[in-house]
Amino acid sequence: AQSVTQLGSHVSVSEGALVLLRCNYSSSVPPYLFWYVQYPNQGLQLLLKYTSAATLVKGINGFEAEFKKSETSFHLTKPSAHMSDAAEYFCAVSDQTGTASKLTFGTGTRLQVTL
Amino acid sequence: NAGVMQNPRHLVRRRGQEARLRCSPMKGHSHVYWYRQLPEEGLKFMVYLQKENIIDESGMPKERFSAEFPKEGPSILRIQQVVRGDSAAYFCASSTTANEQFFGPGTRLTVL
């Protein structure tokens, strides 16, 4: 069974600072990995996804993530935080690759951006 | 192209009543998923459906919960005899045969 661990339920950074949100996964098959963002009282929006192509994945809003198989990690980064980045971020792994299947989510990391 | 639609956005029920949550997938999507988000927690998978078929219901509580995705019309998540512990945000997502899921805005269920 797949699982996802997000270290740090809350992360606070200053505006303009590097954002690093950690995600480690466990999967018995080559995984598909996703990062979603959730703003208050809204649904989830896909930031980026890894589907076994390039290990460095670029997403929307300046975010990117690097798939590291040896570390079973898929950390999310952004070089310079903006106030509008304050939200909840979820890492997820799919149950199967290449076909429609359920997602298993981490518990989320709430990002706070301060002046 | 409209996104995933869910209604109602907010639903209030008293204990013992029934809750019906609706989800219309994106145009061209034949796969629907339901997830539940409890306060301060991540999303938990409940059920995965295709038209007229339940593919995976491993996350559904054994009692009181049911889901359907008929040939015509939206997918329905039904909760019978609601209890306070059912209070949560329920999200629907849809996809094609590929694995990218698009999420709706959610239905926030409050059980009094």
PDB file of N, CA and C in Angstrom, chain B residues 62-99:
ATOM      1  N   LYS B  62     -18.553   1.071   6.516  1.00  0.00           N
ATOM      2  CA  LYS B  62     -19.354  -0.110   6.169  1.00  0.00           C
ATOM      3  C   LYS B  62     -20.847   0.158   6.257  1.00  0.00           C
ATOM      4  N   GLU B  63     -21.227   1.064   7.089  1.00  0.00           N
ATOM      5  CA  GLU B  63     -22.656   1.328   7.288  1.00  0.00           C
ATOM      6  C   GLU B  63     -22.973   2.787   6.989  1.00  0.00           C
ATOM      7  N   ARG B  64     -24.166   3.030   6.570  1.00  0.00           N
ATOM      8  CA  ARG B  64     -24.793   4.355   6.397  1.00  0.00           C
ATOM      9  C   ARG B  64     -24.317   5.107   5.165  1.00  0.00           C
ATOM     10  N   PHE B  65     -23.187   4.751   4.591  1.00  0.00           N
ATOM     11  CA  PHE B  65     -22.641   5.483   3.440  1.00  0.00           C
ATOM     12  C   PHE B  65     -22.850   4.670   2.162  1.00  0.00           C
ATOM     13  N   SER B  66     -23.225   5.350   1.094  1.00  0.00           N
ATOM     14  CA  SER B  66     -23.328   4.707  -0.205  1.00  0.00           C
ATOM     15  C   SER B  66     -23.043   5.739  -1.284  1.00  0.00           C
ATOM     16  N   ALA B  67     -22.657   5.255  -2.445  1.00  0.00           N
ATOM     17  CA  ALA B  67     -22.348   6.153  -3.552  1.00  0.00           C
ATOM     18  C   ALA B  67     -22.812   5.516  -4.848  1.00  0.00           C
ATOM     19  N   GLU B  68     -23.154   6.386  -5.792  1.00  0.00           N
ATOM     20  CA  GLU B  68     -23.548   5.914  -7.102  1.00  0.00           C
ATOM     21  C   GLU B  68     -23.120   6.928  -8.156  1.00  0.00           C
ATOM     22  N   PHE B  69     -22.988   6.449  -9.362  1.00  0.00           N
ATOM     23  CA  PHE B  69     -22.674   7.304 -10.498  1.00  0.00           C
ATOM     24  C   PHE B  69     -23.486   6.744 -11.659  1.00  0.00           C
ATOM     25  N   PRO B  70     -24.726   7.204 -11.792  1.00  0.00           N
ATOM     26  CA  PRO B  70     -25.622   6.622 -12.795  1.00  0.00           C
ATOM     27  C   PRO B  70     -25.218   6.985 -14.213  1.00  0.00           C
ATOM     28  N   LYS B  71     -25.844   6.300 -15.145  1.00  0.00           N
ATOM     29  CA  LYS B  71     -25.552   6.542 -16.553  1.00  0.00           C
ATOM     30  C   LYS B  71     -25.827   7.998 -16.929  1.00  0.00           C
ATOM     31  N   GLU B  72     -26.890   8.532 -16.389  1.00  0.00           N
ATOM     32  CA  GLU B  72     -27.222   9.934 -16.616  1.00  0.00           C
ATOM     33  C   GLU B  72     -27.236  10.668 -15.289  1.00  0.00           C
ATOM     34  N   GLY B  73     -26.699  11.847 -15.252  1.00  0.00           N
ATOM     35  CA  GLY B  73     -26.770  12.654 -14.048  1.00  0.00           C
ATOM     36  C   GLY B  73     -25.514  12.586 -13.215  1.00  0.00           C
ATOM     37  N   PRO B  74     -25.537  13.333 -12.097  1.00  0.00           N
ATOM     38  CA  PRO B  74     -24.332  13.450 -11.278  1.00  0.00           C
ATOM     39  C   PRO B  74     -24.082  12.216 -10.428  1.00  0.00           C
ATOM     40  N   SER B  75     -22.899  12.150  -9.866  1.00  0.00           N
ATOM     41  CA  SER B  75     -22.605  11.151  -8.857  1.00  0.00           C
ATOM     42  C   SER B  75     -23.202  11.621  -7.529  1.00  0.00           C
ATOM     43  N   ILE B  76     -23.693  10.691  -6.749  1.00  0.00           N
ATOM     44  CA  ILE B  76     -24.319  11.002  -5.466  1.00  0.00           C
ATOM     45  C   ILE B  76     -23.594  10.249  -4.358  1.00  0.00           C
ATOM     46  N   LEU B  77     -23.227  10.989  -3.316  1.00  0.00           N
ATOM     47  CA  LEU B  77     -22.750  10.370  -2.075  1.00  0.00           C
ATOM     48  C   LEU B  77     -23.867  10.538  -1.059  1.00  0.00           C
ATOM     49  N   ARG B  78     -24.327   9.431  -0.528  1.00  0.00           N
ATOM     50  CA  ARG B  78     -25.471   9.444   0.378  1.00  0.00           C
ATOM     51  C   ARG B  78     -25.039   8.976   1.755  1.00  0.00           C
ATOM     52  N   ILE B  79     -25.414   9.758   2.754  1.00  0.00           N
ATOM     53  CA  ILE B  79     -25.113   9.391   4.137  1.00  0.00           C
ATOM     54  C   ILE B  79     -26.438   9.313   4.870  1.00  0.00           C
ATOM     55  N   GLN B  80     -26.758   8.138   5.330  1.00  0.00           N
ATOM     56  CA  GLN B  80     -28.005   7.952   6.068  1.00  0.00           C
ATOM     57  C   GLN B  80     -27.766   8.111   7.566  1.00  0.00           C
ATOM     58  N   GLN B  81     -28.789   8.592   8.254  1.00  0.00           N
ATOM     59  CA  GLN B  81     -28.764   8.708   9.721  1.00  0.00           C
ATOM     60  C   GLN B  81     -27.474   9.364  10.204  1.00  0.00           C
ATOM     61  N   VAL B  82     -27.252  10.565   9.734  1.00  0.00           N
ATOM     62  CA  VAL B  82     -25.990  11.237  10.023  1.00  0.00           C
ATOM     63  C   VAL B  82     -25.763  11.395  11.518  1.00  0.00           C
ATOM     64  N   VAL B  83     -24.477  11.365  11.886  1.00  0.00           N
ATOM     65  CA  VAL B  83     -24.041  11.595  13.264  1.00  0.00           C
ATOM     66  C   VAL B  83     -23.053  12.746  13.242  1.00  0.00           C
ATOM     67  N   ARG B  84     -22.758  13.295  14.426  1.00  0.00           N
ATOM     68  CA  ARG B  84     -21.881  14.469  14.493  1.00  0.00           C
ATOM     69  C   ARG B  84     -20.514  14.187  13.875  1.00  0.00           C
ATOM     70  N   GLY B  85     -20.053  12.961  14.002  1.00  0.00           N
ATOM     71  CA  GLY B  85     -18.750  12.601  13.446  1.00  0.00           C
ATOM     72  C   GLY B  85     -18.685  12.635  11.925  1.00  0.00           C
ATOM     73  N   ASP B  86     -19.836  12.756  11.275  1.00  0.00           N
ATOM     74  CA  ASP B  86     -19.865  12.862   9.813  1.00  0.00           C
ATOM     75  C   ASP B  86     -19.568  14.286   9.344  1.00  0.00           C
ATOM     76  N   SER B  87     -19.562  15.229  10.272  1.00  0.00           N
ATOM     77  CA  SER B  87     -19.266  16.621   9.916  1.00  0.00           C
ATOM     78  C   SER B  87     -17.857  16.701   9.329  1.00  0.00           C
ATOM     79  N   ALA B  88     -17.776  17.183   8.106  1.00  0.00           N
ATOM     80  CA  ALA B  88     -16.503  17.222   7.398  1.00  0.00           C
ATOM     81  C   ALA B  88     -16.728  17.938   6.068  1.00  0.00           C
ATOM     82  N   ALA B  89     -15.627  18.122   5.352  1.00  0.00           N
ATOM     83  CA  ALA B  89     -15.723  18.583   3.961  1.00  0.00           C
ATOM     84  C   ALA B  89     -15.585  17.367   3.061  1.00  0.00           C
ATOM     85  N   TYR B  90     -16.500  17.245   2.128  1.00  0.00           N
ATOM     86  CA  TYR B  90     -16.495  16.117   1.210  1.00  0.00           C
ATOM     87  C   TYR B  90     -16.153  16.652  -0.184  1.00  0.00           C
ATOM     88  N   PHE B  91     -15.064  16.112  -0.727  1.00  0.00           N
ATOM     89  CA  PHE B  91     -14.588  16.568  -2.031  1.00  0.00           C
ATOM     90  C   PHE B  91     -14.785  15.480  -3.069  1.00  0.00           C
ATOM     91  N   CYS B  92     -15.175  15.930  -4.208  1.00  0.00           N
ATOM     92  CA  CYS B  92     -15.296  15.068  -5.371  1.00  0.00           C
ATOM     93  C   CYS B  92     -14.190  15.446  -6.350  1.00  0.00           C
ATOM     94  N   ALA B  93     -13.652  14.461  -7.036  1.00  0.00           N
ATOM     95  CA  ALA B  93     -12.678  14.703  -8.088  1.00  0.00           C
ATOM     96  C   ALA B  93     -13.064  13.869  -9.296  1.00  0.00           C
ATOM     97  N   SER B  94     -12.625  14.307 -10.456  1.00  0.00           N
ATOM     98  CA  SER B  94     -12.886  13.525 -11.660  1.00  0.00           C
ATOM     99  C   SER B  94     -11.631  13.438 -12.512  1.00  0.00           C
ATOM    100  N   SER B  95     -11.599  12.434 -13.365  1.00  0.00           N
ATOM    101  CA  SER B  95     -10.448  12.264 -14.249  1.00  0.00           C
ATOM    102  C   SER B  95     -10.883  11.514 -15.499  1.00  0.00           C
ATOM    103  N   THR B  96      -9.995  11.548 -16.483  1.00  0.00           N
ATOM    104  CA  THR B  96     -10.141  10.663 -17.633  1.00  0.00           C
ATOM    105  C   THR B  96      -9.457   9.345 -17.263  1.00  0.00           C
ATOM    106  N   THR B  97      -9.039   8.592 -18.204  1.00  0.00           N
ATOM    107  CA  THR B  97      -8.330   7.353 -17.887  1.00  0.00           C
ATOM    108  C   THR B  97      -6.936   7.632 -17.363  1.00  0.00           C
ATOM    109  N   ALA B  98      -6.428   8.831 -17.609  1.00  0.00           N
ATOM    110  CA  ALA B  98      -5.141   9.213 -17.033  1.00  0.00           C
ATOM    111  C   ALA B  98      -5.323   9.507 -15.556  1.00  0.00           C
ATOM    112  N   ASN B  99      -4.232   9.791 -14.886  1.00  0.00           N
ATOM    113  CA  ASN B  99      -4.315   9.826 -13.435  1.00  0.00           C
ATOM    114  C   ASN B  99      -4.399  11.216 -12.832  1.00  0.00           C
TER     115      ASN B  99
END
